[in-house]
XYZ file of C-alpha atoms in Angstrom:
756
model
C -218.964 -32.679 146.365
C -218.118 -30.928 149.108
C -219.918 -27.239 148.295
C -217.247 -25.458 149.212
C -214.271 -26.817 146.704
C -217.243 -26.386 144.111
C -217.647 -23.089 144.296
C -213.683 -22.503 144.322
C -213.867 -24.558 140.943
C -216.200 -22.313 139.656
C -213.838 -18.979 140.772
C -211.093 -20.436 139.096
C -212.830 -20.536 135.645
C -214.130 -17.550 135.766
C -210.689 -16.208 136.901
C -208.920 -18.614 133.710
C -211.879 -17.141 131.165
C -212.078 -13.591 132.304
C -208.976 -12.201 130.278
C -208.687 -14.768 127.384
C -212.890 -14.699 126.400
C -213.011 -11.887 123.620
C -216.364 -11.445 124.633
C -215.380 -11.198 128.740
C -211.891 -9.592 129.130
C -212.425 -7.850 132.379
C -212.536 -9.976 135.582
C -215.492 -8.532 137.541
C -216.235 -8.801 141.364
C -219.712 -8.729 140.105
C -220.089 -10.886 137.406
C -217.993 -13.483 139.213
C -220.698 -13.316 142.055
C -223.607 -13.687 139.704
C -222.167 -16.390 137.834
C -221.337 -18.165 141.446
C -224.824 -18.204 142.501
C -226.117 -19.906 139.652
C -223.295 -21.949 138.893
C -222.497 -20.890 135.070
C -220.401 -19.239 133.014
C -220.839 -15.458 132.799
C -222.089 -15.221 129.248
C -225.227 -17.155 130.002
C -226.432 -14.237 132.282
C -226.128 -11.320 130.815
C -229.124 -10.132 132.002
C -228.588 -11.108 135.700
C -225.513 -9.331 134.907
C -226.770 -6.323 133.631
C -229.549 -6.470 136.624
C -226.709 -6.383 139.072
C -224.730 -3.782 137.593
C -227.751 -1.491 137.282
C -228.487 -1.840 140.662
C -224.942 -1.381 141.706
C -224.972 2.224 139.929
C -228.416 2.867 141.379
C -226.528 3.026 144.778
C -224.001 5.573 143.498
C -226.181 7.695 141.526
C -225.645 10.748 143.171
C -221.813 10.376 143.975
C -220.698 9.609 140.393
C -221.562 11.593 136.764
C -223.549 9.948 134.308
C -221.982 7.337 132.200
C -221.937 6.874 128.226
C -223.832 4.167 127.092
C -222.081 1.766 124.600
C -224.239 2.793 121.559
C -222.537 6.464 121.830
C -219.154 5.194 121.444
C -219.243 6.587 117.952
C -219.869 10.353 119.120
C -217.319 10.250 121.520
C -214.267 12.470 120.469
C -211.432 10.665 118.856
C -207.916 11.518 120.965
C -204.667 12.246 119.429
C -202.707 14.030 122.187
C -199.416 15.309 120.139
C -196.975 13.223 121.613
C -194.590 11.186 120.376
C -196.002 8.219 122.593
C -198.766 8.766 125.045
C -200.535 7.108 128.143
C -204.113 7.168 129.923
C -202.924 9.993 131.942
C -202.729 12.144 128.448
C -206.510 10.850 127.480
C -210.156 11.712 129.005
C -211.780 8.733 129.427
C -215.132 8.073 129.577
C -217.327 5.306 131.871
C -219.165 3.299 129.866
C -222.609 2.253 130.984
C -224.391 -1.276 130.075
C -223.200 -3.817 127.828
C -220.024 -6.297 128.092
C -217.585 -3.137 129.065
C -220.143 -1.751 131.523
C -217.918 0.274 134.121
C -214.977 0.307 132.451
C -212.746 2.907 131.068
C -213.274 3.940 127.772
C -211.538 6.630 124.924
C -211.501 6.571 120.802
C -208.106 6.968 119.238
C -206.861 6.818 115.956
C -205.608 3.201 114.695
C -202.174 4.377 114.151
C -201.872 5.317 117.682
C -202.062 2.233 119.419
C -198.445 1.056 119.768
C -198.153 4.781 121.054
C -200.348 4.652 123.804
C -199.044 1.158 124.772
C -195.326 2.442 124.467
C -196.579 5.068 127.116
C -198.496 2.801 129.687
C -195.196 0.575 129.890
C -193.383 3.959 130.782
C -195.563 4.610 134.027
C -193.026 5.926 136.545
C -194.807 4.033 139.486
C -195.210 1.001 137.945
C -193.055 0.396 135.114
C -194.278 -2.357 133.079
C -194.136 -3.780 129.482
C -197.389 -4.959 127.920
C -197.958 -8.113 126.205
C -200.620 -9.624 123.750
C -202.507 -11.747 125.667
C -205.490 -12.555 123.428
C -206.080 -11.433 120.049
C -208.998 -12.028 117.293
C -209.351 -10.653 113.616
C -212.200 -10.387 111.148
C -212.384 -9.670 107.464
C -214.053 -6.842 106.483
C -217.709 -7.778 105.328
C -217.616 -10.483 107.079
C -220.840 -9.134 108.769
C -223.724 -7.845 107.744
C -225.007 -6.065 110.884
C -222.618 -4.964 112.812
C -222.683 -4.084 116.850
C -221.528 -0.514 117.239
C -218.641 -1.846 119.240
C -217.989 -4.442 116.617
C -214.088 -5.068 115.871
C -212.248 -5.842 112.511
C -209.087 -6.437 114.859
C -209.846 -7.474 118.995
C -206.484 -7.131 121.341
C -206.219 -7.911 125.156
C -202.903 -6.669 126.267
C -202.420 -7.655 129.920
C -199.403 -6.562 131.891
C -196.260 -8.932 132.131
C -196.334 -9.403 135.872
C -199.530 -10.888 135.494
C -202.066 -12.311 135.528
C -200.720 -15.152 137.752
C -199.018 -14.738 140.991
C -195.948 -16.871 141.888
C -194.746 -15.181 144.808
C -196.368 -17.687 147.537
C -194.816 -20.430 145.457
C -191.282 -18.577 144.884
C -191.365 -18.284 148.478
C -192.310 -21.805 149.990
C -195.867 -20.769 151.201
C -199.215 -21.533 150.004
C -201.477 -24.139 148.113
C -200.353 -23.639 144.316
C -204.044 -22.244 143.901
C -203.465 -19.976 141.992
C -201.196 -22.003 139.732
C -201.648 -22.489 135.634
C -200.972 -25.272 134.118
C -197.590 -26.099 133.087
C -198.800 -27.086 129.846
C -201.284 -25.892 127.138
C -202.892 -22.261 127.119
C -201.936 -19.517 129.647
C -198.374 -21.547 130.584
C -195.313 -19.450 130.579
C -192.398 -21.288 131.556
C -189.013 -19.346 132.120
C -191.073 -16.415 133.016
C -192.573 -17.280 136.863
C -190.377 -15.589 138.543
C -192.249 -12.586 136.735
C -195.435 -13.003 137.455
C -196.558 -11.154 140.803
C -200.562 -11.633 140.104
C -201.266 -7.911 138.294
C -204.444 -7.621 137.048
C -204.011 -4.209 134.706
C -204.964 -4.825 131.574
C -207.121 -2.949 128.775
C -208.465 -4.011 125.283
C -208.063 -2.417 121.855
C -210.952 -2.718 119.309
C -210.239 -1.974 115.726
C -213.825 -0.961 115.054
C -215.616 -2.662 112.749
C -217.416 0.411 110.999
C -214.871 2.847 111.705
C -211.456 0.901 110.495
C -209.479 4.014 111.429
C -210.286 4.124 115.132
C -209.086 2.326 117.966
C -211.736 1.778 121.176
C -209.790 1.386 124.026
C -211.425 -0.357 126.614
C -209.232 0.232 130.478
C -210.780 -2.575 132.109
C -208.543 -1.902 134.873
C -206.006 0.726 135.409
C -204.361 -0.009 138.673
C -201.084 -2.462 138.526
C -202.722 -4.269 141.943
C -203.106 -8.074 142.380
C -206.666 -9.891 143.526
C -206.326 -8.205 146.862
C -206.234 -4.560 145.384
C -202.803 -4.254 146.958
C -199.710 -3.017 144.631
C -198.156 -5.549 143.143
C -195.047 -4.454 141.560
C -192.896 -1.039 141.391
C -192.277 1.607 143.619
C -195.741 1.457 145.523
C -194.877 -1.970 146.582
C -193.186 -2.872 149.585
C -192.056 -6.064 148.781
C -190.797 -5.239 145.536
C -188.463 -2.210 146.539
C -184.609 -3.777 146.114
C -185.735 -6.094 143.681
C -186.428 -6.150 139.928
C -189.750 -6.058 140.564
C -189.365 -2.118 141.113
C -188.546 -1.995 137.306
C -189.757 -3.369 133.980
C -189.574 -7.385 133.213
C -188.056 -6.196 130.010
C -185.517 -4.018 128.701
C -186.975 -1.686 126.139
C -187.305 -1.293 122.380
C -184.671 1.418 122.308
C -182.476 -0.478 124.515
C -183.130 -3.739 122.178
C -182.320 -1.577 119.180
C -179.410 -0.402 119.996
C -177.365 -3.656 121.509
C -178.317 -5.170 118.009
C -177.231 -1.867 116.030
C -173.868 -2.591 117.802
C -174.211 -6.059 117.510
C -174.752 -5.576 113.696
C -172.166 -3.322 112.942
C -169.149 -5.586 114.487
C -168.939 -4.336 118.291
C -168.004 -7.370 120.249
C -170.603 -8.557 123.516
C -167.212 -7.272 125.805
C -167.007 -3.746 124.379
C -170.840 -3.352 124.653
C -171.139 -4.299 128.381
C -168.327 -2.114 128.869
C -169.822 0.663 127.112
C -173.485 -0.146 129.052
C -171.659 -0.383 132.429
C -169.725 3.725 131.439
C -173.614 4.873 130.315
C -174.848 3.962 133.618
C -172.154 5.420 135.571
C -172.476 8.381 133.911
C -175.994 9.215 134.909
C -175.588 8.137 138.801
C -176.659 4.485 138.686
C -178.715 2.183 137.531
C -182.636 3.475 137.778
C -184.673 1.221 135.141
C -184.424 -2.087 134.080
C -181.974 -1.050 130.864
C -179.760 -0.216 133.332
C -179.617 -4.207 134.379
C -178.327 -5.242 130.833
C -176.298 -8.540 131.700
C -173.850 -10.890 129.380
C -177.037 -13.115 129.009
C -179.384 -10.139 127.301
C -176.239 -9.529 124.828
C -175.856 -13.053 124.019
C -179.778 -13.861 123.682
C -179.340 -10.982 120.866
C -176.374 -12.698 119.637
C -178.052 -15.816 118.848
C -181.274 -13.812 117.126
C -178.315 -12.666 115.047
C -176.969 -15.635 114.278
C -180.276 -17.789 113.326
C -181.789 -15.112 111.297
C -181.425 -15.769 107.533
C -182.825 -13.589 105.038
C -184.357 -16.631 103.026
C -187.463 -17.575 104.780
C -188.641 -19.435 102.336
C -186.702 -20.572 98.870
C -189.317 -18.973 96.648
C -188.132 -15.173 96.843
C -192.130 -13.891 96.964
C -193.011 -16.411 99.518
C -190.111 -15.125 101.481
C -191.031 -11.280 100.856
C -194.344 -12.156 101.987
C -193.502 -13.570 105.095
C -191.347 -10.758 105.911
C -194.050 -8.098 105.484
C -196.410 -10.021 107.243
C -193.479 -10.340 110.357
C -192.864 -7.023 110.453
C -196.153 -4.982 109.478
C -195.372 -2.254 111.508
C -191.951 -1.238 109.047
C -194.184 -1.402 106.299
C -195.759 1.696 104.983
C -196.949 0.512 101.820
C -197.102 -3.165 99.972
C -198.089 -4.315 96.663
C -197.579 -7.819 95.491
C -196.832 -8.217 91.743
C -199.635 -9.394 89.540
C -200.235 -9.281 85.758
C -201.694 -5.462 85.813
C -199.888 -4.262 88.886
C -196.019 -3.674 89.956
C -194.834 -4.889 93.132
C -194.109 -1.880 95.856
C -192.545 -2.022 99.318
C -192.296 0.993 101.510
C -189.963 0.549 104.421
C -189.380 2.389 107.037
C -188.172 1.409 110.850
C -189.393 3.176 114.323
C -185.582 4.691 114.057
C -185.702 6.275 110.105
C -189.446 7.310 111.932
C -187.954 9.394 114.352
C -185.383 10.813 112.237
C -187.744 11.729 109.824
C -189.836 13.689 111.883
C -186.506 15.159 113.818
C -184.624 16.566 110.545
C -187.465 16.702 108.004
C -189.343 18.812 110.188
C -188.770 22.621 108.387
C -186.475 21.252 106.752
C -186.410 19.490 103.029
C -186.514 15.713 102.149
C -184.075 14.604 98.960
C -184.967 11.754 96.508
C -182.279 8.882 95.499
C -184.535 6.896 92.886
C -183.525 4.041 90.531
C -180.145 2.475 92.099
C -178.903 -0.628 91.301
C -181.347 -0.974 88.653
C -178.327 -2.848 86.651
C -177.195 -5.607 89.010
C -180.520 -5.648 91.703
C -183.980 -7.300 90.444
C -186.068 -4.663 91.132
C -184.380 -0.909 91.654
C -183.896 0.783 94.866
C -185.480 4.433 95.842
C -184.549 6.239 99.081
C -185.465 9.192 100.401
C -182.850 11.392 102.565
C -182.983 13.739 105.319
C -180.023 15.983 106.191
C -179.065 16.385 109.995
C -177.224 19.025 111.408
C -173.814 17.531 109.916
C -175.444 18.070 106.356
C -174.917 14.062 106.507
C -178.136 12.440 104.728
C -179.813 9.967 106.430
C -181.836 7.547 105.430
C -185.412 7.532 106.255
C -188.085 5.300 103.837
C -187.012 2.716 101.293
C -188.891 2.032 98.352
C -188.256 -0.983 96.324
C -190.570 -1.237 92.991
C -190.596 -2.746 89.508
C -191.738 -0.043 88.002
C -190.379 3.260 87.467
C -189.628 4.702 90.579
C -191.935 8.047 89.520
C -194.934 5.937 87.994
C -196.344 4.799 90.700
C -195.151 7.183 93.371
C -198.868 8.024 93.548
C -199.711 4.715 95.423
C -197.371 5.187 98.001
C -196.270 8.631 98.503
C -199.695 9.623 100.407
C -199.373 7.048 102.501
C -195.496 8.142 103.636
C -197.038 11.283 104.745
C -200.156 10.238 106.437
C -198.028 8.243 108.452
C -195.859 10.969 109.438
C -198.489 13.361 110.188
C -200.646 10.643 112.631
C -197.423 10.614 114.684
C -197.379 14.368 114.609
C -199.765 16.817 112.895
C -197.630 19.634 113.533
C -194.701 18.287 111.058
C -194.036 20.147 108.147
C -191.877 19.491 105.101
C -190.202 22.788 103.430
C -188.968 21.193 99.787
C -188.730 18.110 98.122
C -185.876 17.512 96.113
C -186.570 14.896 93.031
C -183.573 13.425 91.315
C -186.300 11.949 88.277
C -188.309 13.827 85.783
C -190.803 11.230 85.520
C -192.072 11.750 89.474
C -195.237 13.213 89.708
C -194.719 16.762 91.519
C -197.960 17.887 92.317
C -198.620 14.379 93.984
C -195.768 14.948 95.896
C -196.763 18.762 96.548
C -200.209 17.784 97.326
C -198.969 14.688 99.522
C -196.634 17.106 101.897
C -197.869 20.697 100.953
C -194.150 21.686 99.748
C -192.350 23.073 97.404
C -190.788 20.750 94.806
C -187.210 21.185 93.431
C -185.186 19.798 91.244
C -181.952 17.887 91.879
C -179.263 17.568 89.444
C -176.679 15.141 91.192
C -177.439 11.791 89.393
C -176.754 14.065 85.709
C -173.592 15.420 86.808
C -172.034 12.801 88.245
C -172.984 10.101 85.689
C -171.665 12.799 82.742
C -168.043 14.193 84.903
C -167.695 10.361 85.529
C -168.205 9.258 82.097
C -166.205 12.354 80.492
C -162.804 11.396 82.956
C -163.407 7.974 82.403
C -163.560 8.426 77.892
C -161.553 11.749 77.853
C -157.842 12.159 78.337
C -157.744 15.817 77.994
C -158.072 17.982 80.488
C -158.788 21.264 79.118
C -161.661 19.329 76.800
C -163.071 18.010 79.793
C -163.427 21.132 81.130
C -165.180 22.591 78.160
C -167.148 19.509 77.541
C -168.854 19.769 80.873
C -169.658 23.653 80.636
C -171.319 22.746 77.117
C -173.084 20.135 78.720
C -174.360 22.345 81.283
C -175.846 24.379 78.612
C -177.740 21.646 77.007
C -179.111 20.827 80.286
C -180.546 24.236 81.000
C -180.517 25.342 77.133
C -178.467 28.507 78.331
C -177.604 29.883 74.981
C -180.134 31.512 72.421
C -180.984 27.873 71.573
C -185.277 27.448 71.291
C -184.971 23.402 71.174
C -182.866 21.183 73.278
C -182.148 18.829 70.561
C -180.345 21.546 68.844
C -177.965 22.262 71.809
C -177.226 18.384 71.573
C -176.305 18.674 67.702
C -174.554 21.605 68.201
C -172.278 19.841 71.017
C -172.036 16.834 69.108
C -170.833 18.721 65.677
C -168.236 20.721 68.232
C -167.157 17.865 69.856
C -166.802 14.955 67.326
C -163.644 13.915 67.255
C -164.185 12.584 71.081
C -166.625 9.025 69.724
C -165.911 6.959 73.154
C -168.225 9.663 75.023
C -170.590 10.919 72.300
C -171.292 7.006 71.784
C -172.481 7.134 75.540
C -174.498 10.208 75.295
C -176.458 8.981 72.473
C -177.487 5.518 73.843
C -178.192 7.085 77.206
C -178.966 10.171 77.493
C -180.285 11.603 73.859
C -183.829 9.688 74.707
C -184.178 11.771 77.664
C -182.413 15.179 77.245
C -186.251 16.577 76.620
C -187.693 15.616 79.738
C -184.811 16.920 81.653
C -185.178 20.320 80.231
C -188.572 20.577 80.381
C -188.398 19.747 83.888
C -185.704 22.340 84.348
C -187.981 25.026 82.412
C -191.329 24.168 85.161
C -189.470 23.698 88.644
C -186.556 25.631 90.238
C -182.826 23.518 90.846
C -181.181 23.142 94.090
C -177.898 24.347 94.746
C -175.234 22.012 94.816
C -174.762 22.261 98.621
C -177.380 18.854 98.887
C -175.418 17.002 96.021
C -172.652 16.137 98.386
C -174.279 14.603 100.784
C -176.407 12.434 98.430
C -173.528 11.482 96.869
C -172.167 10.256 99.801
C -174.961 8.242 100.984
C -174.917 6.993 97.084
C -171.109 5.525 97.601
C -172.218 3.505 100.577
C -175.164 2.035 99.427
C -173.244 0.811 96.646
C -169.664 0.040 98.844
C -172.402 -2.154 101.524
C -174.853 -3.766 99.303
C -172.553 -4.359 95.422
C -169.498 -6.206 97.070
C -168.687 -8.993 94.649
C -169.221 -11.486 97.667
C -172.928 -11.152 98.115
C -173.007 -11.481 94.269
C -175.331 -14.635 94.196
C -177.921 -12.372 96.237
C -178.291 -9.544 94.286
C -181.297 -11.054 92.549
C -183.045 -12.015 95.322
C -185.833 -8.801 96.982
C -185.732 -10.879 100.409
C -181.925 -10.730 100.293
C -181.836 -6.766 99.768
C -184.481 -6.410 102.346
C -183.108 -8.068 104.788
C -179.560 -6.328 104.226
C -181.170 -2.687 104.377
C -182.987 -3.461 107.847
C -179.923 -4.751 109.286
C -176.503 -4.024 108.637
C -177.011 -0.813 106.743
C -179.639 0.468 108.818
C -177.477 -0.299 112.013
C -174.285 1.784 110.526
C -176.828 4.736 110.526
C -177.576 4.390 113.973
C -174.585 4.353 115.092
C -173.388 7.477 113.201
C -176.028 9.480 114.977
C -175.536 7.981 118.319
C -171.731 9.033 118.600
C -172.452 11.994 117.374
C -175.193 12.362 119.583
C -173.542 10.988 122.826
C -169.674 11.368 121.367
C -169.530 7.181 122.806
C -168.283 4.951 120.108
C -166.597 7.563 118.088
C -163.480 5.397 117.294
C -165.469 2.770 115.424
C -166.689 5.196 112.887
C -166.263 4.588 109.116
C -164.728 8.563 108.800
C -164.512 8.256 104.753
C -168.571 8.179 105.127
C -169.166 10.291 108.232
C -168.788 13.557 106.472
C -168.890 14.603 103.486
C -168.227 17.634 101.213
C -170.863 20.168 101.994
C -169.729 20.006 105.987
C -166.302 20.561 105.000
C -167.189 23.140 103.093
C -168.727 24.745 105.811
C -165.210 25.375 107.197
C -162.810 26.663 104.898
C -162.961 30.810 105.551
C -164.166 33.311 103.282
C -160.634 34.607 102.910
C -159.311 31.229 101.747
C -161.278 31.706 98.447
C -159.911 34.107 95.916
C -162.740 35.160 92.874
C -162.169 37.693 90.204
C -165.677 38.600 90.277
C -164.819 40.480 86.930
C -163.258 37.469 85.697
C -165.905 34.579 86.278
C -163.794 31.574 84.370
C -161.534 30.704 87.541
C -161.323 30.160 91.115
C -159.060 29.653 93.591
C -159.380 27.953 97.281
C -156.228 27.996 99.429
C -155.377 24.095 101.149
C -156.530 23.777 104.625
C -153.785 21.009 104.775
C -150.633 23.172 102.754
C -151.364 26.991 102.873
C -148.619 27.114 100.122
C -150.997 25.222 97.647
C -154.092 26.222 95.973
C -156.847 24.520 93.512
C -158.307 25.846 90.770
C -161.858 25.620 89.719
C -163.336 26.002 86.220
C -167.018 27.914 85.799
C -167.118 28.315 89.809
C -170.664 29.238 90.647
C -172.186 26.257 88.468
C -173.242 23.043 89.108
C -170.939 22.109 86.551
C -167.949 23.786 87.926
C -164.688 21.630 87.794
C -161.771 21.150 90.244
C -158.212 20.242 90.191
C -157.993 18.542 93.592
C -158.029 14.362 93.655
C -161.699 14.015 94.933
C -162.913 15.866 92.335
C -160.581 14.275 89.637
C -162.173 11.099 90.615
C -165.649 12.429 89.476
C -166.795 13.434 93.061
C -168.203 16.597 94.436
C -165.579 18.332 96.472
C -165.560 21.051 99.305
C -163.624 23.360 97.260
C -166.227 23.408 94.104
C -169.033 23.999 97.136
C -167.293 26.780 98.680
C -166.729 28.870 95.617
C -170.645 27.911 94.732
C -171.595 29.340 98.648
C -169.224 32.596 98.329
C -170.933 33.130 94.133
C -173.867 32.959 95.946
C -173.373 35.289 99.218
C -171.559 37.844 96.404
C -174.478 37.183 93.761
C -171.788 37.020 91.656
C -173.259 34.119 90.038
C -175.463 33.719 86.804
C -179.055 32.671 87.740
C -180.807 29.708 87.243
C -182.510 29.157 84.372
C -185.486 28.431 86.205
C -185.455 32.108 87.498
C -185.431 33.435 83.751
C -187.863 30.973 82.830
C -190.428 32.782 85.437
C -189.314 37.050 84.954
C -189.815 35.575 80.787
C -193.262 34.552 81.551
C -194.468 37.374 83.841
C -193.140 39.571 80.880
C -194.766 37.855 78.335
C -198.198 37.698 80.452
C -197.755 41.398 81.189
C -197.260 42.936 77.857
C -200.489 40.217 76.232
C -202.671 40.243 79.467
C -205.632 37.926 78.348
C -209.292 39.597 77.597
C -211.024 37.307 79.726
C -211.842 38.779 82.934
C -211.696 35.207 84.650
C -208.131 34.301 83.046
C -206.685 37.198 83.932
C -207.745 37.109 87.576
C -206.483 33.517 87.206
C -203.228 35.226 86.206
C -202.900 37.884 88.835
C -203.800 35.239 91.170
C -200.449 32.957 89.818
C -198.330 36.090 89.956
C -199.410 36.679 93.772
C -198.318 33.131 94.285
C -194.838 33.535 92.176
C -193.919 36.047 94.835
C -194.796 33.994 97.758
C -192.848 31.521 95.927
C -189.727 33.297 95.298
C -189.821 34.389 99.297
C -189.899 30.596 100.408
C -186.572 30.304 97.336
C -185.394 33.035 99.624
C -185.377 31.511 102.707
C -184.076 27.493 100.845
C -181.265 29.524 99.296
C -180.044 30.976 102.935
C -180.315 27.027 103.827
C -177.780 26.025 100.865
C -180.818 24.190 98.938
C -181.148 27.130 96.029
C -179.280 29.170 94.300
C -180.028 32.935 95.874
C -181.911 35.416 93.096
C -180.320 38.449 92.045
C -182.475 41.057 93.483
C -182.526 43.087 89.836
C -184.993 39.433 89.040
C -186.851 39.516 92.210
C -187.550 43.580 91.944
C -189.175 43.162 88.347
C -191.255 40.072 89.476
C -192.715 42.596 92.266
C -193.476 45.162 89.699
C -194.487 42.998 86.980
C -197.068 41.498 89.665
C -198.067 45.336 90.684
C -198.506 46.218 86.749
C -200.286 43.079 86.027
C -202.966 43.663 88.893
C -204.030 46.860 87.681
C -206.842 47.432 86.268
C -206.491 47.639 81.864
């Protein structure tokens, strides 16, 4: 055979294996030179390779800083740039000396941020691209007895989608086709030949075997160039100017999410294209690949939705496992059911993560737990944040076969870590729980925030059953007030069950409601009262936002046409992450851009909390000497006024139509705001309990100096908590404490701190 042909064949072999072999992921000219001289595969001549690399570096010794050795990679700093997405420009790179990756740039980052790095690299302004996974390897823990320092649990090779093949000459009718991949087999990519321009930009990510939380990035070729070293796409490539090669080869994940959401909520393809054209014209014409969205792009996504089914397997448990495997980045915790462990699945999409970062920072998260316990196979719990319009946005879903609070310690830490991995500066002000079984200390430790009790669920259940089982309005008002006394034990009754017995004696003739109360609430009253005694209670404002989410979720899931699917978990997962998720995406998109406002469901787009903020204070008539009643003038008919009984309490009632359906209305919330601002409402029991505890401690100081020091520390922390609660009160999440209680607590703390 002609030697020239043999050499060419060897070169082709090197180029074809250079990016598929996990041990030699970079096509290096030194490796090629070494192998061509011996006619062998690169890995057979490791010693020769190192000699050539060493000789090459020796000649450039005066022009480069000393390189790090691969054995020292664990001594490199772990870099975590404070950006949602980051690129190679945000990282300090170190060149490695010796080993397989000799001469490459390396860096250590948290493994959880690899996707952020890939997204950042795809947003290169000069060379927009998208990096695909060219090859992947995985090992199980314990499979290696003596792992190398750069040994991996997971190995992933990312390559620019404009390479490595080059079809530019083929499409122009030039060339001999020597750079082509075979039409079939590994490396064949039919349907994408038009975008292949020979780009050699690629990098390797190793999840380190000895440090699974870290990822070693090995950048083999950082420049988007072909084998001649010339730019092959982007604005630096003169041949690409005026063509799509100037831009990324595919639409971004953000645009894909946008179009998919619009399709899920029922927007037609024509309306999507028309809206897209308006957006592009609005920012002055096309600037990136997303601006070239075509009908074919939308049609392809329509086909994906049409061909997608929630039932991935006839067995529901297997179907859920398949979904989890396909959507790893949307799962923050998963535990399959077993004889000793319950089923737990925590879901959070990328969009939900962004909303949690945005609205949860210096804000609040509320739990909406145990939804659908009677109809669904496993109940659903939701974590909610509140946007600028006081609407609740779901930022995480947890499906579990156990009670919501029993296994919270298993998943809440994973969620908190997921958030802080994205932004280490993220802080939460308050976490609102709606179930006494929640592990409050676990939540407090995970999020480093205050924990408040939210009684929206209790209030809603009681008032709706009162309206259903009791027809007399006056009796409804009195019973509702007494129920509040039971929950808060606000009368001089030391035992909650004594208050329950008194309630049943007073309203013994209301047998229908009493039967309901005995069967559904009597076993849990003491736990609720105990929780209220130990935790501050959230004000009524967030109740309305949580109730609005509850009604929307119920409307979407509990449609009778879906009744056959309620026992399947995979249907619940699919519905939440597609249609229901898209509804909230559309709400936020419309609120931020003003587009598609005619497609929003106005019955759910705002809630009573938001509407209460728009009622003028002068329209509230409140007699501070007699807090039995309050009046709110109608905003649509100035000749009408609504009456609120027991104003300023979570157990207020209004005679408007919305309240008569068992919902929390804007009039009740507005009156509660006025009472709080004027400090005329009765303080919450939680504040009284703290006051009583401090007074008891003051009158009976402990003899043990260690215990006394601890008591002083607790009093100091209490003062700090009171200040924090005042801040929460100003934001509408907590009722304001009267000034006399604050002053008494401060005075008592100072007295306690004095030597006895």
